[in-house]
Tab-separated table of C-alpha atoms in Angstrom:
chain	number	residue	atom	x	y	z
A	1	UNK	CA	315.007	-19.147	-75.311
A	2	UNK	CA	312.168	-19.602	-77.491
A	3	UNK	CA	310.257	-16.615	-79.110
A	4	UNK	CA	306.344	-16.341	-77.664
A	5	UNK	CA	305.665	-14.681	-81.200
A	6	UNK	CA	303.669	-16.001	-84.451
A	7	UNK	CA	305.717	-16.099	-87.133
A	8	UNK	CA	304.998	-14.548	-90.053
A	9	UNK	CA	303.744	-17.069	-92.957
A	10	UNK	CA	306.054	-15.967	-95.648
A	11	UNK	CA	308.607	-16.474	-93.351
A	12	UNK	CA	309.301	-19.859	-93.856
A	13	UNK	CA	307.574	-22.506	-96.365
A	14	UNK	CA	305.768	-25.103	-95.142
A	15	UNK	CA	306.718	-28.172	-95.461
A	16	UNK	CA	305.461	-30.578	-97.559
A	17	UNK	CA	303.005	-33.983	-96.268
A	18	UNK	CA	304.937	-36.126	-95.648
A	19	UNK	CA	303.420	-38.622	-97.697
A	20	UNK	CA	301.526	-38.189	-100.998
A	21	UNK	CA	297.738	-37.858	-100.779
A	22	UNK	CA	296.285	-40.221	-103.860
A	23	UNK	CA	292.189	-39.913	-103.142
A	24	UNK	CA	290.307	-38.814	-105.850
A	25	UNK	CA	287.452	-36.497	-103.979
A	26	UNK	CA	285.345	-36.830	-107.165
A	27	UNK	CA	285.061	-40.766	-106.854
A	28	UNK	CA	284.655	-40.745	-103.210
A	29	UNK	CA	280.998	-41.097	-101.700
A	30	UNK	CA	279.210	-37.950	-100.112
A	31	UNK	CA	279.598	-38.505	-96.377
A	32	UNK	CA	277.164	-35.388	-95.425
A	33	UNK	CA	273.937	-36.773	-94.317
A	34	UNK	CA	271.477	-33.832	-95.786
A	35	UNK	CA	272.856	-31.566	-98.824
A	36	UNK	CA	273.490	-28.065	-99.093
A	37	UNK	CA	271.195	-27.813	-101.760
A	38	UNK	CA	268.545	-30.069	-100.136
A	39	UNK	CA	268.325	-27.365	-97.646
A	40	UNK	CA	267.905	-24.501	-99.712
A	41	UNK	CA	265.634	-26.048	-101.842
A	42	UNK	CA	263.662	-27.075	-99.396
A	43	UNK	CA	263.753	-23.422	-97.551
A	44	UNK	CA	263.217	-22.444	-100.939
A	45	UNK	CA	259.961	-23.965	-101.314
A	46	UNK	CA	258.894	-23.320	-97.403
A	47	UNK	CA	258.901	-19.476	-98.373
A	48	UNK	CA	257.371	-19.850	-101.027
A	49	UNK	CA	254.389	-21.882	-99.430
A	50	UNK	CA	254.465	-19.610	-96.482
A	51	UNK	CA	253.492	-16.409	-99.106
A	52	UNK	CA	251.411	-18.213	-101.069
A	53	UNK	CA	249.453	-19.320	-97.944
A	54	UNK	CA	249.427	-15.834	-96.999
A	55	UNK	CA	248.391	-14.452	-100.005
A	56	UNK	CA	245.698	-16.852	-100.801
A	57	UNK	CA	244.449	-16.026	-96.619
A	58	UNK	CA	244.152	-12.279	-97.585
A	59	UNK	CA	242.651	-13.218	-100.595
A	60	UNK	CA	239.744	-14.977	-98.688
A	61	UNK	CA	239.801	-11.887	-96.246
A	62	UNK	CA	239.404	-9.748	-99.374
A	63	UNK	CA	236.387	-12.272	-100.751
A	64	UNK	CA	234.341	-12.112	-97.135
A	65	UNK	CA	234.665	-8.321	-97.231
A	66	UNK	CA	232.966	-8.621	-100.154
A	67	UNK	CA	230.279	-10.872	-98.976
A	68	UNK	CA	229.694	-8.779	-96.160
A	69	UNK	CA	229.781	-5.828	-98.423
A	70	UNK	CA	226.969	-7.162	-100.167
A	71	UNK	CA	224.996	-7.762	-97.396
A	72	UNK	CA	224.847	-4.767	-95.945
A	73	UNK	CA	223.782	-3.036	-99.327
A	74	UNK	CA	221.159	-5.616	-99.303
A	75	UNK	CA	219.870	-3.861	-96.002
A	76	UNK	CA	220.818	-0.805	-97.369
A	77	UNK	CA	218.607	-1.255	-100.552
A	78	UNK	CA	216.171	-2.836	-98.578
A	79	UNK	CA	215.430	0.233	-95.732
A	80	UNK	CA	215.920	2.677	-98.083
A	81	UNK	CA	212.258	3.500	-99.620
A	82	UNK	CA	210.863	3.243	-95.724
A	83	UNK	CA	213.962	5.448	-94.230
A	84	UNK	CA	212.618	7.896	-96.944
A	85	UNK	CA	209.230	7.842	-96.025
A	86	UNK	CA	210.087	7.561	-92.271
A	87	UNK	CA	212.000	11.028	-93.039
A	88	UNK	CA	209.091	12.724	-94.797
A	89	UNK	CA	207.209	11.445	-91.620
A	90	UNK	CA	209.352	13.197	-89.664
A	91	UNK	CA	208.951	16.283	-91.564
A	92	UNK	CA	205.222	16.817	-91.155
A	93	UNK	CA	205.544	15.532	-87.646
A	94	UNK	CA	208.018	18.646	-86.695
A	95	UNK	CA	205.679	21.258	-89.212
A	96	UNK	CA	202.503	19.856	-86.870
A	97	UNK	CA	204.246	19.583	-83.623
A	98	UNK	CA	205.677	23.485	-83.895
A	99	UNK	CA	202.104	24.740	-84.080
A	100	UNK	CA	201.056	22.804	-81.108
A	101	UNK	CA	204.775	23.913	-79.452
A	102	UNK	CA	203.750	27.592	-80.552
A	103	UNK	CA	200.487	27.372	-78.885
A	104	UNK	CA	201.818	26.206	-75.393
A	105	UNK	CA	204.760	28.833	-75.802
A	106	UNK	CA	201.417	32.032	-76.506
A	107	UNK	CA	200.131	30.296	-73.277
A	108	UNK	CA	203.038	29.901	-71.118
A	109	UNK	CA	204.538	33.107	-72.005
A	110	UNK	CA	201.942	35.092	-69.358
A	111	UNK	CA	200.491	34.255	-65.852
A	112	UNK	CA	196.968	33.200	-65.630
A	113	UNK	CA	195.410	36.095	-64.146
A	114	UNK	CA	192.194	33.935	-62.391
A	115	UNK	CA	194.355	31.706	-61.236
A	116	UNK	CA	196.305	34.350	-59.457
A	117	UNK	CA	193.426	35.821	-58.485
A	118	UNK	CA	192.574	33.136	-56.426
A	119	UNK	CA	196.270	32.389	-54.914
A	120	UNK	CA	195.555	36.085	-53.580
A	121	UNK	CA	192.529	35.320	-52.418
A	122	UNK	CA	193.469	32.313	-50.237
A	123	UNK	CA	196.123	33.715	-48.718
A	124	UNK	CA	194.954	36.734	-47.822
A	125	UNK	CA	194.010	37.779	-44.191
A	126	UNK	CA	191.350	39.056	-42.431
A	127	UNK	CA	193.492	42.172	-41.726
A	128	UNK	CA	194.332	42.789	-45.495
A	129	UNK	CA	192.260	44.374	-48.419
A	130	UNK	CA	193.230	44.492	-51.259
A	131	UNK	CA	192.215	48.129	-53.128
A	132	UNK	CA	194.215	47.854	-56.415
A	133	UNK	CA	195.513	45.025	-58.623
A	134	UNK	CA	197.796	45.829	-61.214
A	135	UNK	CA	199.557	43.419	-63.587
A	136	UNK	CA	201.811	44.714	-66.302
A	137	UNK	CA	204.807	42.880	-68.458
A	138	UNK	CA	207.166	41.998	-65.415
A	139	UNK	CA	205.609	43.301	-62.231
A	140	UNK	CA	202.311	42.601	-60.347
A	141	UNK	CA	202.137	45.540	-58.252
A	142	UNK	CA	199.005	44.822	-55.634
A	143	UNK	CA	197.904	47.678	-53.247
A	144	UNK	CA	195.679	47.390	-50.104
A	145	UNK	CA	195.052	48.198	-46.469
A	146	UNK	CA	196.278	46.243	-43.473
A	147	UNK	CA	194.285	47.004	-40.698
A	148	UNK	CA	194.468	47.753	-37.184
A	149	UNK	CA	196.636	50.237	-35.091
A	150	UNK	CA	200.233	51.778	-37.384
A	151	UNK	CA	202.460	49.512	-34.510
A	152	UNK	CA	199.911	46.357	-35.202
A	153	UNK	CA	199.378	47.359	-38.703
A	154	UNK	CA	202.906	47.244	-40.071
A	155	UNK	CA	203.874	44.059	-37.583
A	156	UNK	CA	200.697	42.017	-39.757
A	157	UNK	CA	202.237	43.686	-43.264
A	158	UNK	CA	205.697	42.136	-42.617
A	159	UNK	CA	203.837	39.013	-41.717
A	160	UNK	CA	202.087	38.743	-44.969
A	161	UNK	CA	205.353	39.517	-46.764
A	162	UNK	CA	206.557	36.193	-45.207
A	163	UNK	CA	203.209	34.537	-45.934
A	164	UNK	CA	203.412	35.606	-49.553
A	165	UNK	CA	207.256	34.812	-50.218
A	166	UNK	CA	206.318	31.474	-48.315
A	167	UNK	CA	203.807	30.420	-50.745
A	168	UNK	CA	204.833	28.117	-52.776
A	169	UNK	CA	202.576	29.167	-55.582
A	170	UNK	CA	204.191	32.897	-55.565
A	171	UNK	CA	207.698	31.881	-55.590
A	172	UNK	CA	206.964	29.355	-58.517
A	173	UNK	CA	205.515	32.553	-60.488
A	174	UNK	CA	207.634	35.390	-59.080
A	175	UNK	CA	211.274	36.160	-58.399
A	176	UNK	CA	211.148	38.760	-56.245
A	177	UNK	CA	208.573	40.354	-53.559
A	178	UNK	CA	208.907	43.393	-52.045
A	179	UNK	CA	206.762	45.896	-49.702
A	180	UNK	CA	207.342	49.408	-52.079
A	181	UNK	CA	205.214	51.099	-48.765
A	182	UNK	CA	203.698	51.285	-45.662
A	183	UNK	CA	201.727	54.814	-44.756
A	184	UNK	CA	198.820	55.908	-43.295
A	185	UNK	CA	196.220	56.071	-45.805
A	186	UNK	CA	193.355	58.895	-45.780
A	187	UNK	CA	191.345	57.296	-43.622
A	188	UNK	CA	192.244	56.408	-39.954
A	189	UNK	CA	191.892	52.533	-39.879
A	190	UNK	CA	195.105	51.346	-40.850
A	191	UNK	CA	197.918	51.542	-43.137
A	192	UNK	CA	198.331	51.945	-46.785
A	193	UNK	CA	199.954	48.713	-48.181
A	194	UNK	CA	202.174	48.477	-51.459
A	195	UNK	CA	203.554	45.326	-52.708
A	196	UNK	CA	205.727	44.265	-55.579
A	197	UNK	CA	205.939	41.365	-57.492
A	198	UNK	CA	208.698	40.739	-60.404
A	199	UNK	CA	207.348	37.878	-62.655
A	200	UNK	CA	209.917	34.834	-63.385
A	201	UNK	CA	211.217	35.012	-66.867
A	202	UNK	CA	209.175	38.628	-67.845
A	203	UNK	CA	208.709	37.668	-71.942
A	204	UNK	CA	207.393	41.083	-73.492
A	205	UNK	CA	204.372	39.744	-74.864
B	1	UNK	CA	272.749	-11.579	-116.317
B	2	UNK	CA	271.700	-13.389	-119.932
B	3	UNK	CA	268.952	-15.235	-120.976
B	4	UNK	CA	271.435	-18.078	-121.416
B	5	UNK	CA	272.798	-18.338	-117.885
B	6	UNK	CA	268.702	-17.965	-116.266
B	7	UNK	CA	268.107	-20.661	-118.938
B	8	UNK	CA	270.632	-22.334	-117.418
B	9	UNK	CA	270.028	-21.502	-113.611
B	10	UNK	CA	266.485	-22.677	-114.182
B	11	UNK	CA	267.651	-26.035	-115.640
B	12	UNK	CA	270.592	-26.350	-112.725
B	13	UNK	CA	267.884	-25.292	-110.228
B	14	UNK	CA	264.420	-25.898	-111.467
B	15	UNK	CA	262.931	-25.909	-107.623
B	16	UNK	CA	264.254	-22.992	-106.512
B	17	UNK	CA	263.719	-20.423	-109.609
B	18	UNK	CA	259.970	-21.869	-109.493
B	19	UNK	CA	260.124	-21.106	-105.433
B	20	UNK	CA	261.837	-17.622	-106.157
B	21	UNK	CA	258.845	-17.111	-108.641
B	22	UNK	CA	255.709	-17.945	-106.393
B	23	UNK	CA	257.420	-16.041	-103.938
B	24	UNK	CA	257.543	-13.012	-106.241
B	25	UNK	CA	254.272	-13.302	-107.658
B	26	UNK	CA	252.819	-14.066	-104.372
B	27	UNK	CA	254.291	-10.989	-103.023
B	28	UNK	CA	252.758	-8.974	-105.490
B	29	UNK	CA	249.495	-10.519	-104.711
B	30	UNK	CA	249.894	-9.467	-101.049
B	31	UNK	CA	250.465	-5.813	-102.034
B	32	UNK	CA	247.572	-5.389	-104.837
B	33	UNK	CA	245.252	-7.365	-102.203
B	34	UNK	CA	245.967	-5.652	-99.251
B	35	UNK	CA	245.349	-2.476	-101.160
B	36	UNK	CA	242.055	-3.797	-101.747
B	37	UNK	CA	240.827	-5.065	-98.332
B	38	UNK	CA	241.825	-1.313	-97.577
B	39	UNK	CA	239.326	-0.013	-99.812
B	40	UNK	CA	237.082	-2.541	-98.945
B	41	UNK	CA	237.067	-2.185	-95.412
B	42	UNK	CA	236.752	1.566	-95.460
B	43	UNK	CA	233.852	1.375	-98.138
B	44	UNK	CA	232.292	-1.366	-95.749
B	45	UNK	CA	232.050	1.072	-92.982
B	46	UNK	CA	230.533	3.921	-94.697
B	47	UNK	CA	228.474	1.612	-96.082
B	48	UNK	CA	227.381	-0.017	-92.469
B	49	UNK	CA	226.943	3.231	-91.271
B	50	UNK	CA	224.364	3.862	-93.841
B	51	UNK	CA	222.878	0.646	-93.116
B	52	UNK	CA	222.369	1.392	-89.256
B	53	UNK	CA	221.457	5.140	-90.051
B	54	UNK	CA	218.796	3.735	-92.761
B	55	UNK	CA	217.348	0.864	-89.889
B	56	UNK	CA	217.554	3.334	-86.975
B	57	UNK	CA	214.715	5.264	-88.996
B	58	UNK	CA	212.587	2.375	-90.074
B	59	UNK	CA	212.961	1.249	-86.534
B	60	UNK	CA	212.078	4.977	-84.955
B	61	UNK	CA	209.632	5.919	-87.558
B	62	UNK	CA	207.283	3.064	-86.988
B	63	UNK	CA	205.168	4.667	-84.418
B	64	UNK	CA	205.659	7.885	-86.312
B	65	UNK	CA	202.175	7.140	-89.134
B	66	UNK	CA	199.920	7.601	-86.311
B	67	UNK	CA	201.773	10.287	-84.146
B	68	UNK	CA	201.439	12.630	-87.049
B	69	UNK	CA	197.991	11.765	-87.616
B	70	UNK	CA	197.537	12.218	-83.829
B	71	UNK	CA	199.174	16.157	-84.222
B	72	UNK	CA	197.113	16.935	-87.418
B	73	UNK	CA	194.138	16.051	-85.681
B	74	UNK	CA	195.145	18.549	-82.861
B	75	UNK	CA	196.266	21.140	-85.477
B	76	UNK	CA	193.009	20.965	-86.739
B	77	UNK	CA	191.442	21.542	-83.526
B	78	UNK	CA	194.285	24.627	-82.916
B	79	UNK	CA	193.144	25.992	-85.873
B	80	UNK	CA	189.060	25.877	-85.374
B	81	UNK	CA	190.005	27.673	-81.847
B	82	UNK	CA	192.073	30.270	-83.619
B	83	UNK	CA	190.414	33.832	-84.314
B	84	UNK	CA	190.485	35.714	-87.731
B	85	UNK	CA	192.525	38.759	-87.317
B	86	UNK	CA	190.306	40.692	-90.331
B	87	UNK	CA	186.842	39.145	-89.143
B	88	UNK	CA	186.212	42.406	-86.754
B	89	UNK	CA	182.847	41.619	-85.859
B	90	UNK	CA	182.846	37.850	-85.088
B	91	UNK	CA	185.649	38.734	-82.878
B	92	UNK	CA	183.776	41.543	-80.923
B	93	UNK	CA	180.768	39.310	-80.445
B	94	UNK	CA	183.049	37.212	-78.777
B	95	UNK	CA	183.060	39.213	-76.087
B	96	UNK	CA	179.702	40.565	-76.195
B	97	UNK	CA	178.788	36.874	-76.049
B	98	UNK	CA	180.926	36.598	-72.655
B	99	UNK	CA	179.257	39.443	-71.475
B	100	UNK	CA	176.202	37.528	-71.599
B	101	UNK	CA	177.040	34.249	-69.780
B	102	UNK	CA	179.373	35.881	-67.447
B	103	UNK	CA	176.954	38.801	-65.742
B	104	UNK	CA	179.646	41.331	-66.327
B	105	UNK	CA	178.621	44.589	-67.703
B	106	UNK	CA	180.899	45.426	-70.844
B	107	UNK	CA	182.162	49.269	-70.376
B	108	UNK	CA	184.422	48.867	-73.638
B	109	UNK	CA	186.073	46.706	-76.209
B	110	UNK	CA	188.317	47.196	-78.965
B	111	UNK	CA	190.655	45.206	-81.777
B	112	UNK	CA	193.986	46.742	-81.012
B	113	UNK	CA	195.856	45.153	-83.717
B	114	UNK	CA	195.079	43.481	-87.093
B	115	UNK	CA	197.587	40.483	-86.049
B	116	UNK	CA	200.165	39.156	-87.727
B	117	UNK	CA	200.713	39.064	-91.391
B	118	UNK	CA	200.939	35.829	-92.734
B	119	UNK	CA	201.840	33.670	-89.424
B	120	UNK	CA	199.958	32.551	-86.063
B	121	UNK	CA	200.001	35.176	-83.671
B	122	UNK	CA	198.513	37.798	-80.654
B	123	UNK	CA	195.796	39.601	-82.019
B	124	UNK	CA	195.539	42.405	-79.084
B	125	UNK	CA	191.957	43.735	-77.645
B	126	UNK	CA	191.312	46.081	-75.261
B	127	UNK	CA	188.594	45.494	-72.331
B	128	UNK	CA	186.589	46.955	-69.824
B	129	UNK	CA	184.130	45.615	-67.640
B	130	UNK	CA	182.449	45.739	-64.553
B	131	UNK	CA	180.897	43.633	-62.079
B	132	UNK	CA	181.252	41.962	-58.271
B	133	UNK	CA	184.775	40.350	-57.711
B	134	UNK	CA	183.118	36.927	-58.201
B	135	UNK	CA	181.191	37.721	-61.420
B	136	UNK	CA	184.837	39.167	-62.727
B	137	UNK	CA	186.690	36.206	-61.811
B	138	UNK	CA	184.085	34.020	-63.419
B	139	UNK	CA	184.331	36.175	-66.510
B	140	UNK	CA	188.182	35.812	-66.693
B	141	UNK	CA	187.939	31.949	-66.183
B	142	UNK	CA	185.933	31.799	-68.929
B	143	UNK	CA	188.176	34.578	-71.165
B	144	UNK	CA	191.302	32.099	-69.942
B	145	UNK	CA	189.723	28.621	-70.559
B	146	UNK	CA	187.267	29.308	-73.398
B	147	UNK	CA	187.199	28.437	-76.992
B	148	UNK	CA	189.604	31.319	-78.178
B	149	UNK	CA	193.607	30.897	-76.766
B	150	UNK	CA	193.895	33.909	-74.781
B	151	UNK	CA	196.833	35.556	-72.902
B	152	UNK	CA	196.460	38.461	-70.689
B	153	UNK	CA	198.943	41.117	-71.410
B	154	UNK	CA	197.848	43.594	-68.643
B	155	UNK	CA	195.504	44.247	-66.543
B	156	UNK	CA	193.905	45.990	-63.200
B	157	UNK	CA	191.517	45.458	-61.249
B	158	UNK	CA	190.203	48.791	-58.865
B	159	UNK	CA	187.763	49.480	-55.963
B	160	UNK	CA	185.595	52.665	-57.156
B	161	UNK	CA	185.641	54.119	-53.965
B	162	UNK	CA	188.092	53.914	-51.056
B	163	UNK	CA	185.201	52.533	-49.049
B	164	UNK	CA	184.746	49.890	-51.706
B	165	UNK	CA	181.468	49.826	-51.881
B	166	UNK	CA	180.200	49.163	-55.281
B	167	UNK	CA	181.054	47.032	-58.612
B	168	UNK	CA	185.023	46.785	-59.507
B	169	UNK	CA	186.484	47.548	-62.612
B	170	UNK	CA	188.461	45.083	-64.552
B	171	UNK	CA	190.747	47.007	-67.706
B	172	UNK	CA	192.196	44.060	-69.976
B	173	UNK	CA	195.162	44.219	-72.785
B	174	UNK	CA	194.944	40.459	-73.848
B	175	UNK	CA	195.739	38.533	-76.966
B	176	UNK	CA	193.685	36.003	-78.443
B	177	UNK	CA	196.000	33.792	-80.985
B	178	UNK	CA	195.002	34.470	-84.149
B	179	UNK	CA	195.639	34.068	-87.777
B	180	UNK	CA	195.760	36.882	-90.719
């Protein structure tokens, strides 16, 4: 039965051709079509075109940067005495335009007291008068007479509560309106009326 | 390995030591130039930065000649309508003058405070007067919209009598701006 195995090469010698070989390799013609050497020369020189392309591509990068850079400190060179008088400009335009902002703000900062005058004076009844107007730094505090019978009297002051907090001109100016009291005055013909007004935004003047 | 055997690996192989070469050279080129478009690039946007920063104000400060001549022209006018804080009695007559066009009789006035030291400010007065409700609203209209800036600090305005018969009184705590 024959063995399945590989045998072992120092096993047994090989044998010898059986005929002598007599071609001299050095004589005989080169049968490959393209050479060994071909081929790395010729990768070789493809590498070396490839990095000399890229370096002379980066190099024209680098050379447009430069063009560009030079460009831009032409603007830069070119805007820069009317940038510096644009900022000095600027200066004397903020200096001027905080004494104008400073005059508004001394205006803004209080109520004007005709004007309010005359709110009060168009929306106030025929029932109301008004005794006692009193405007300090956060409250207008207003005191009249509503007139008529106490059950009539204090029905018309609620009603002018709601006129007043309806006005658009009062809630503009004023945060909060209240009725501080409602008695008989001194004089039988009609109630004492006392009304509160907090000012929006109270500055201390 | 020798000089010999490179002299004689360039003379086996001239192509390919002139390829290895290029390709070394080349490669150095690459690093020292990409080093440079580095610092290039980042110098290029600072610098276009400035460029846009500098154009933005030419370009925004063009209309900016005549606004400020506009505002000093008004500052000018702020000033003229701005009260001395030490000139006492051109401030008074102020109000005496008021008193005259307005119909109001003048119960009292006084400079409350010498304003502010060496910036635009309050100067505070104090102010009594009586008259008719519309002769005392004409007088503050005229205290509110005249020549001087005034704010009113305070005020109240009283019946004399619960039957209110007779003239109101008006007691002011205003500011007119002012300058030391």
């Amino acid at each position: 039965m024959l063995s399945l195995r590989k045998k072992s090469s120092d096993a047994e010698e090989p044998l010898p051709a059986w005929h002598p070989d007599f071609r001299n390799f050095q004589r005989l013609p080169d049968t490959k079509v393209i050479r060994t050497s071909f081929l790395i020369g010729g990768a070789a020189t493809l590498i070396a075109l490839l990095l000399l392309t890229w370096v002379s591509y980066r190099a024209y990068f680098l050379r447009d940067l430069h063009a560009q850079l030079n460009l831009v400190q032409g603007q830069i060179d070119r805007d820069k005495s009317p940038s510096d008088q644009a900022i000095a400009q600027y200066k004397k335009f903020q200096a001027e335009s905080a004494r104008v902002n400073e005059v508004s703000t001394f205006l803004k900062s209080r109520p004007v007291v005709s004007d309010l005058l005359l709110n009060l004076g168009k929306t106030l009844p025929d029932y109301v008068a008004i005794d006692r107007f009193d405007l300090n730094a956060t409250t207008l505090n207003l005191r009249g007479t509503v007139r008529g019978a106490p059950d009539q009297a204090s029905g018309r002051a609620s009603t002018y509560l709601q006129l007043l907090k309806s006005d658009p001109y009062f809630t503009d100016k004023f945060s909060e309106i209240t009725l501080l009291n409602l008695n008989r005055g001194t004089q039988n013909n009609g109630l004492v009326l006392e009304l509160s007004f907090k000012l929006k935004e109270a500055k201390k003047p | 390995m020798s000089n010999l055997e490179l002299t004689g690996a360039v003379k086996r192989h001239p192509l390919r030591m002139i390829c290895i070469g290029v390709a070394i050279l080349s490669g150095v080129g690459i690093y020292l130039v990409n080093g440079k478009i580095e610092e290039t690039q980042t110098l290029l946007t600072q610098k276009s930065a400035e460029a846009e920063r500098l154009a933005a104000n030419v370009r925004d400060g063009a209309q900016l000649p005549e606004q400020v001549n506009a505002l000093t022209a008004a500052g000018a006018k702020i000033q003229a309508r701005m009260i001395k804080a030490s000139q006492l009695a051109n401030n008074l007559q102020y109000f005496y003058r008021l008193e005259n066009e307005s119909g109001v009789e003048l119960l009292d006035v006084r400079q409350t405070t010498s304003g502010t030291k060496n910036a635009a400010g309050g100067v505070g007065f104090a102010v009594s007067v009586k008259g008719d409700y519309p002769t005392l609203l004409g007088y503050l209209r005229r205290l509110e919209g005249g020549p001087n800036y005034c704010r009113i600090v305070s005020t109240s305005i009283a019946a004399p009598t619960p039957d209110r018969s007779g003239l109101l009184t008006l007691s002011l705590n205003l500011e007119l701006l002012g300058q030391p």
